[in-house]
Structures are given as structure tokens and as C-alpha cells.
Amino acid sequence: VCATLSKPADEIASCSQRDVELQVKRIYCVSRALPVLPLQIEDASRSDADLAADPSLIRVNQDVRLNHRVIDLRTPANQAIFRMQSGVCQLFRQFLLGQGFTEIHSPKLIGTASEGGADVFKVDYFGGSAYLAQSPQLYKQMALMADLERVFEVAPVFRAELSLTHRHMTEFTGLDLEMT
């Protein structure tokens, strides 16, 4: 966009910048969107019951959803998942803070495996090795020994454990607490 900044005669009520506006001289399109998206939000939003009731409806398969995740995240079901996760974490935090807990933030990239007997994700780290933390347990215990009597953490947890199902949990958000 090539434009001149100007001050409008009246404040602009519909914008966050109310006392300035752009007088556009030239505008360029850097990248056009495809005329037809790889999936339609309406199609991706249908329930299994709707699809079973009317076989002529378009079903969006998981591979298409994952290949175009940013579009799929616009469906009401996916947005509800994020809102639910946010709400659960917010309630967890509010309750524990109200009980005198201190929130901590432990490292997630560590120099050695933190828990014996469990498989960890090993990553190349500037020519050396590092590991994804399995849990904040060690750090919670260290905080307790440093006279923080009640601690908690809401954070990702990584487990490299093999499973015989497709539903194993290699990464999840942990709601962890520890107290003396």
C-alpha cells in the first residue's frame, strides 16, 4: 500500500485508530488466494450424524484437515476445544492461586533425562544432545526445598513411550501441583 497519512475531519468510530486515516494512492496484491479453498468451513463443520443422514454431503477427511489445519481451526468444534482448554487452565490457575500456590515455569529442554526408567525425546542441540522434559517433578521438588510450600505448573509434557494404539499421548498439557 502506498498512502498518505491524514487527520480526518471527524473521529472514526469503527476503528481502534480513531484520529488518523490513510489516503490510498496505490495498492498491490502480493499473493492471491485460490479461488476455491481446499475445504469449506461448512463441510468441515458437519457432524457424523449429519453425514450419515445424508450421504450426498461432502465429508472432509482427516488428511485434508491436517494438511490445511489453519482453515480447519475455523470450525466451531475446533474453536470450542481451544476455548475449553483455556477455561480449564484458567480455573485450575485461579483455584490454586486462591489457595496460596505459586505458579512456576520449569525448563522443557534439558541436558539429561530427568526421570529414570522412562523413554525421552532426544534432540540435536548445537552439536550436542538435549532432551524434552517428561515432567516438572524435579523442579517442583526443588521449589519446595527452597521454601515455596505450594507450587503448580500448567505446561507441555513430553513422553516418548511406545504404544500399541494410535491414541498414545506423546505430548499433552500437564496440570501439575506439589505441596509440603
PDB file of C-alpha atoms in Angstrom:
ATOM      1  CA  VAL A   1       0.000   0.000   0.000  1.00  0.00           C
ATOM      2  CA  CYS A   2       1.263   3.443  -0.919  1.00  0.00           C
ATOM      3  CA  ALA A   3      -0.666   6.045   1.036  1.00  0.00           C
ATOM      4  CA  THR A   4      -0.591   9.406   2.771  1.00  0.00           C
ATOM      5  CA  LEU A   5      -1.432   9.696   6.462  1.00  0.00           C
ATOM      6  CA  SER A   6      -4.082  12.320   7.190  1.00  0.00           C
ATOM      7  CA  LYS A   7      -6.259  13.567  10.043  1.00  0.00           C
ATOM      8  CA  PRO A   8      -9.986  13.058   9.392  1.00  0.00           C
ATOM      9  CA  ALA A   9     -12.466  15.867   9.997  1.00  0.00           C
ATOM     10  CA  ASP A  10     -14.468  13.632  12.394  1.00  0.00           C
ATOM     11  CA  GLU A  11     -13.208  10.876  14.654  1.00  0.00           C
ATOM     12  CA  ILE A  12     -13.536   7.404  13.093  1.00  0.00           C
ATOM     13  CA  ALA A  13     -15.790   5.402  15.444  1.00  0.00           C
ATOM     14  CA  SER A  14     -15.338   1.992  13.789  1.00  0.00           C
ATOM     15  CA  CYS A  15     -11.540   1.705  14.226  1.00  0.00           C
ATOM     16  CA  SER A  16      -9.007   1.494  17.030  1.00  0.00           C
ATOM     17  CA  GLN A  17      -7.002   4.324  15.386  1.00  0.00           C
ATOM     18  CA  ARG A  18      -9.700   6.987  15.518  1.00  0.00           C
ATOM     19  CA  ASP A  19      -7.738  10.160  14.792  1.00  0.00           C
ATOM     20  CA  VAL A  20      -5.794   9.173  11.645  1.00  0.00           C
ATOM     21  CA  GLU A  21      -6.597   7.613   8.305  1.00  0.00           C
ATOM     22  CA  LEU A  22      -4.802   6.543   5.150  1.00  0.00           C
ATOM     23  CA  GLN A  23      -5.423   8.181   1.776  1.00  0.00           C
ATOM     24  CA  VAL A  24      -4.521   5.276  -0.521  1.00  0.00           C
ATOM     25  CA  LYS A  25      -2.621   6.206  -3.690  1.00  0.00           C
ATOM     26  CA  ARG A  26      -1.660   2.702  -4.886  1.00  0.00           C
ATOM     27  CA  ILE A  27      -2.339  -0.831  -3.696  1.00  0.00           C
ATOM     28  CA  TYR A  28      -0.634  -4.044  -4.812  1.00  0.00           C
ATOM     29  CA  CYS A  29      -1.678  -7.660  -4.399  1.00  0.00           C
ATOM     30  CA  VAL A  30       1.353  -9.713  -3.384  1.00  0.00           C
ATOM     31  CA  SER A  31      -0.353 -13.103  -3.308  1.00  0.00           C
ATOM     32  CA  ARG A  32      -3.880 -14.007  -4.334  1.00  0.00           C
ATOM     33  CA  ALA A  33      -5.884 -16.672  -2.523  1.00  0.00           C
ATOM     34  CA  LEU A  34      -7.038 -19.669  -4.511  1.00  0.00           C
ATOM     35  CA  PRO A  35     -10.495 -19.077  -5.981  1.00  0.00           C
ATOM     36  CA  VAL A  36     -11.682 -22.300  -4.310  1.00  0.00           C
ATOM     37  CA  LEU A  37     -10.336 -23.284  -0.910  1.00  0.00           C
ATOM     38  CA  PRO A  38      -9.178 -26.914  -0.354  1.00  0.00           C
ATOM     39  CA  LEU A  39     -12.027 -27.330   2.136  1.00  0.00           C
ATOM     40  CA  GLN A  40     -15.101 -25.373   3.033  1.00  0.00           C
ATOM     41  CA  ILE A  41     -15.801 -24.499   6.676  1.00  0.00           C
ATOM     42  CA  GLU A  42     -19.421 -25.613   6.233  1.00  0.00           C
ATOM     43  CA  ASP A  43     -18.303 -29.060   5.018  1.00  0.00           C
ATOM     44  CA  ALA A  44     -15.693 -29.461   7.769  1.00  0.00           C
ATOM     45  CA  SER A  45     -18.228 -28.417  10.441  1.00  0.00           C
ATOM     46  CA  ARG A  46     -20.729 -31.206   9.766  1.00  0.00           C
ATOM     47  CA  SER A  47     -21.275 -33.848  12.429  1.00  0.00           C
ATOM     48  CA  ASP A  48     -21.031 -37.593  11.776  1.00  0.00           C
ATOM     49  CA  ALA A  49     -24.800 -37.778  12.325  1.00  0.00           C
ATOM     50  CA  ASP A  50     -25.406 -35.189   9.566  1.00  0.00           C
ATOM     51  CA  LEU A  51     -23.103 -37.076   7.193  1.00  0.00           C
ATOM     52  CA  ALA A  52     -24.792 -40.405   7.981  1.00  0.00           C
ATOM     53  CA  ALA A  53     -28.250 -38.913   7.422  1.00  0.00           C
ATOM     54  CA  ASP A  54     -27.326 -37.515   4.001  1.00  0.00           C
ATOM     55  CA  PRO A  55     -24.595 -39.450   2.117  1.00  0.00           C
ATOM     56  CA  SER A  56     -24.559 -36.810  -0.645  1.00  0.00           C
ATOM     57  CA  LEU A  57     -22.904 -34.303   1.723  1.00  0.00           C
ATOM     58  CA  ILE A  58     -19.181 -33.724   1.362  1.00  0.00           C
ATOM     59  CA  ARG A  59     -17.011 -35.389   4.027  1.00  0.00           C
ATOM     60  CA  VAL A  60     -13.691 -33.688   4.813  1.00  0.00           C
ATOM     61  CA  ASN A  61     -11.171 -36.402   5.660  1.00  0.00           C
ATOM     62  CA  GLN A  62      -8.548 -36.064   8.364  1.00  0.00           C
ATOM     63  CA  ASP A  63      -5.617 -35.856   5.915  1.00  0.00           C
ATOM     64  CA  VAL A  64      -7.229 -32.821   4.242  1.00  0.00           C
ATOM     65  CA  ARG A  65      -7.947 -31.254   7.643  1.00  0.00           C
ATOM     66  CA  LEU A  66      -4.338 -31.720   8.789  1.00  0.00           C
ATOM     67  CA  ASN A  67      -2.836 -30.513   5.501  1.00  0.00           C
ATOM     68  CA  HIS A  68      -4.930 -27.336   5.771  1.00  0.00           C
ATOM     69  CA  ARG A  69      -5.035 -27.013   9.559  1.00  0.00           C
ATOM     70  CA  VAL A  70      -5.275 -23.236   9.616  1.00  0.00           C
ATOM     71  CA  ILE A  71      -8.600 -23.434   7.744  1.00  0.00           C
ATOM     72  CA  ASP A  72      -9.845 -26.410   9.778  1.00  0.00           C
ATOM     73  CA  LEU A  73      -9.221 -24.472  13.005  1.00  0.00           C
ATOM     74  CA  ARG A  74     -12.023 -22.119  11.969  1.00  0.00           C
ATOM     75  CA  THR A  75     -14.694 -24.790  12.570  1.00  0.00           C
ATOM     76  CA  PRO A  76     -16.865 -24.312  15.665  1.00  0.00           C
ATOM     77  CA  ALA A  77     -15.824 -27.704  17.102  1.00  0.00           C
ATOM     78  CA  ASN A  78     -12.102 -26.946  16.885  1.00  0.00           C
ATOM     79  CA  GLN A  79     -12.547 -23.486  18.340  1.00  0.00           C
ATOM     80  CA  ALA A  80     -14.601 -24.970  21.178  1.00  0.00           C
ATOM     81  CA  ILE A  81     -11.705 -27.307  22.023  1.00  0.00           C
ATOM     82  CA  PHE A  82      -9.337 -24.344  22.407  1.00  0.00           C
ATOM     83  CA  ARG A  83     -11.880 -22.421  24.486  1.00  0.00           C
ATOM     84  CA  MET A  84     -12.465 -25.429  26.754  1.00  0.00           C
ATOM     85  CA  GLN A  85      -8.728 -25.959  27.247  1.00  0.00           C
ATOM     86  CA  SER A  86      -8.295 -22.278  28.056  1.00  0.00           C
ATOM     87  CA  GLY A  87     -11.198 -22.376  30.522  1.00  0.00           C
ATOM     88  CA  VAL A  88      -9.897 -25.468  32.326  1.00  0.00           C
ATOM     89  CA  CYS A  89      -6.411 -23.954  32.677  1.00  0.00           C
ATOM     90  CA  GLN A  90      -7.858 -20.651  33.868  1.00  0.00           C
ATOM     91  CA  LEU A  91      -9.991 -22.347  36.547  1.00  0.00           C
ATOM     92  CA  PHE A  92      -7.026 -24.515  37.635  1.00  0.00           C
ATOM     93  CA  ARG A  93      -4.837 -21.417  37.995  1.00  0.00           C
ATOM     94  CA  GLN A  94      -7.496 -19.324  39.758  1.00  0.00           C
ATOM     95  CA  PHE A  95      -8.254 -22.050  42.284  1.00  0.00           C
ATOM     96  CA  LEU A  96      -4.627 -22.800  43.128  1.00  0.00           C
ATOM     97  CA  LEU A  97      -3.616 -19.142  43.325  1.00  0.00           C
ATOM     98  CA  GLY A  98      -6.541 -18.646  45.703  1.00  0.00           C
ATOM     99  CA  GLN A  99      -5.135 -21.482  47.843  1.00  0.00           C
ATOM    100  CA  GLY A 100      -1.738 -19.812  48.175  1.00  0.00           C
ATOM    101  CA  PHE A 101       0.087 -21.703  45.427  1.00  0.00           C
ATOM    102  CA  THR A 102       2.872 -20.141  43.333  1.00  0.00           C
ATOM    103  CA  GLU A 103       2.982 -20.835  39.611  1.00  0.00           C
ATOM    104  CA  ILE A 104       6.404 -21.963  38.347  1.00  0.00           C
ATOM    105  CA  HIS A 105       7.779 -22.449  34.851  1.00  0.00           C
ATOM    106  CA  SER A 106      10.247 -25.307  34.581  1.00  0.00           C
ATOM    107  CA  PRO A 107      12.614 -25.908  31.640  1.00  0.00           C
ATOM    108  CA  LYS A 108      11.339 -28.053  28.795  1.00  0.00           C
ATOM    109  CA  LEU A 109      14.685 -28.546  27.042  1.00  0.00           C
ATOM    110  CA  ILE A 110      17.111 -30.190  29.462  1.00  0.00           C
ATOM    111  CA  GLY A 111      20.663 -31.559  29.375  1.00  0.00           C
ATOM    112  CA  THR A 112      19.916 -35.054  30.735  1.00  0.00           C
ATOM    113  CA  ALA A 113      16.926 -37.348  31.009  1.00  0.00           C
ATOM    114  CA  SER A 114      15.112 -36.240  34.158  1.00  0.00           C
ATOM    115  CA  GLU A 115      13.306 -39.430  35.132  1.00  0.00           C
ATOM    116  CA  GLY A 116      14.893 -42.863  35.239  1.00  0.00           C
ATOM    117  CA  GLY A 117      13.290 -45.823  33.506  1.00  0.00           C
ATOM    118  CA  ALA A 118      11.240 -43.811  31.032  1.00  0.00           C
ATOM    119  CA  ASP A 119      11.838 -43.079  27.369  1.00  0.00           C
ATOM    120  CA  VAL A 120      12.573 -39.470  26.458  1.00  0.00           C
ATOM    121  CA  PHE A 121      12.764 -37.488  23.221  1.00  0.00           C
ATOM    122  CA  LYS A 122      16.391 -36.797  22.371  1.00  0.00           C
ATOM    123  CA  VAL A 123      17.136 -33.802  20.141  1.00  0.00           C
ATOM    124  CA  ASP A 124      20.291 -32.496  18.487  1.00  0.00           C
ATOM    125  CA  TYR A 125      21.240 -29.275  20.223  1.00  0.00           C
ATOM    126  CA  PHE A 126      24.078 -27.273  18.635  1.00  0.00           C
ATOM    127  CA  GLY A 127      26.141 -30.408  18.027  1.00  0.00           C
ATOM    128  CA  GLY A 128      25.322 -31.921  21.425  1.00  0.00           C
ATOM    129  CA  SER A 129      22.296 -33.661  22.866  1.00  0.00           C
ATOM    130  CA  ALA A 130      19.320 -32.331  24.784  1.00  0.00           C
ATOM    131  CA  TYR A 131      16.065 -33.917  25.898  1.00  0.00           C
ATOM    132  CA  LEU A 132      12.441 -32.830  26.096  1.00  0.00           C
ATOM    133  CA  ALA A 133      11.354 -32.800  29.736  1.00  0.00           C
ATOM    134  CA  GLN A 134       8.945 -35.541  30.754  1.00  0.00           C
ATOM    135  CA  SER A 135       7.520 -33.741  33.751  1.00  0.00           C
ATOM    136  CA  PRO A 136       8.222 -30.824  36.076  1.00  0.00           C
ATOM    137  CA  GLN A 137       8.528 -33.185  39.068  1.00  0.00           C
ATOM    138  CA  LEU A 138      12.208 -32.491  39.814  1.00  0.00           C
ATOM    139  CA  TYR A 139      11.686 -28.727  39.545  1.00  0.00           C
ATOM    140  CA  LYS A 140       8.584 -28.778  41.736  1.00  0.00           C
ATOM    141  CA  GLN A 141      10.517 -30.668  44.419  1.00  0.00           C
ATOM    142  CA  MET A 142      13.417 -28.204  44.154  1.00  0.00           C
ATOM    143  CA  ALA A 143      10.954 -25.324  44.631  1.00  0.00           C
ATOM    144  CA  LEU A 144       9.545 -26.994  47.761  1.00  0.00           C
ATOM    145  CA  MET A 145      13.048 -27.400  49.165  1.00  0.00           C
ATOM    146  CA  ALA A 146      13.593 -23.667  48.505  1.00  0.00           C
ATOM    147  CA  ASP A 147      10.678 -22.878  50.877  1.00  0.00           C
ATOM    148  CA  LEU A 148       7.999 -22.404  48.238  1.00  0.00           C
ATOM    149  CA  GLU A 149       5.460 -24.534  50.106  1.00  0.00           C
ATOM    150  CA  ARG A 150       2.875 -24.850  47.331  1.00  0.00           C
ATOM    151  CA  VAL A 151       3.716 -24.789  43.622  1.00  0.00           C
ATOM    152  CA  PHE A 152       1.976 -25.638  40.372  1.00  0.00           C
ATOM    153  CA  GLU A 153       2.603 -25.573  36.649  1.00  0.00           C
ATOM    154  CA  VAL A 154       0.438 -25.657  33.541  1.00  0.00           C
ATOM    155  CA  ALA A 155       2.785 -26.730  30.757  1.00  0.00           C
ATOM    156  CA  PRO A 156       3.539 -29.236  27.977  1.00  0.00           C
ATOM    157  CA  VAL A 157       4.715 -32.715  28.934  1.00  0.00           C
ATOM    158  CA  PHE A 158       6.599 -34.993  26.524  1.00  0.00           C
ATOM    159  CA  ARG A 159       6.604 -38.803  26.693  1.00  0.00           C
ATOM    160  CA  ALA A 160       8.457 -40.978  24.171  1.00  0.00           C
ATOM    161  CA  GLU A 161       6.754 -44.184  25.239  1.00  0.00           C
ATOM    162  CA  LEU A 162       5.760 -46.642  22.529  1.00  0.00           C
ATOM    163  CA  SER A 163       2.158 -47.716  22.454  1.00  0.00           C
ATOM    164  CA  LEU A 164       0.145 -50.413  20.729  1.00  0.00           C
ATOM    165  CA  THR A 165      -2.640 -47.929  19.951  1.00  0.00           C
ATOM    166  CA  HIS A 166      -2.913 -44.826  17.801  1.00  0.00           C
ATOM    167  CA  ARG A 167      -4.158 -42.922  20.861  1.00  0.00           C
ATOM    168  CA  HIS A 168      -0.957 -42.765  22.888  1.00  0.00           C
ATOM    169  CA  MET A 169      -0.048 -39.461  24.491  1.00  0.00           C
ATOM    170  CA  THR A 170       3.400 -38.292  23.427  1.00  0.00           C
ATOM    171  CA  GLU A 171       2.632 -34.635  24.151  1.00  0.00           C
ATOM    172  CA  PHE A 172      -0.037 -33.158  26.366  1.00  0.00           C
ATOM    173  CA  THR A 173      -0.660 -30.228  28.676  1.00  0.00           C
ATOM    174  CA  GLY A 174       0.013 -31.176  32.265  1.00  0.00           C
ATOM    175  CA  LEU A 175      -1.772 -29.625  35.240  1.00  0.00           C
ATOM    176  CA  ASP A 176       0.796 -30.341  37.942  1.00  0.00           C
ATOM    177  CA  LEU A 177       0.893 -29.345  41.602  1.00  0.00           C
ATOM    178  CA  GLU A 178       3.042 -30.119  44.595  1.00  0.00           C
ATOM    179  CA  MET A 179       2.895 -29.036  48.220  1.00  0.00           C
ATOM    180  CA  THR A 180       4.631 -29.763  51.521  1.00  0.00           C
TER     181      THR A 180
END
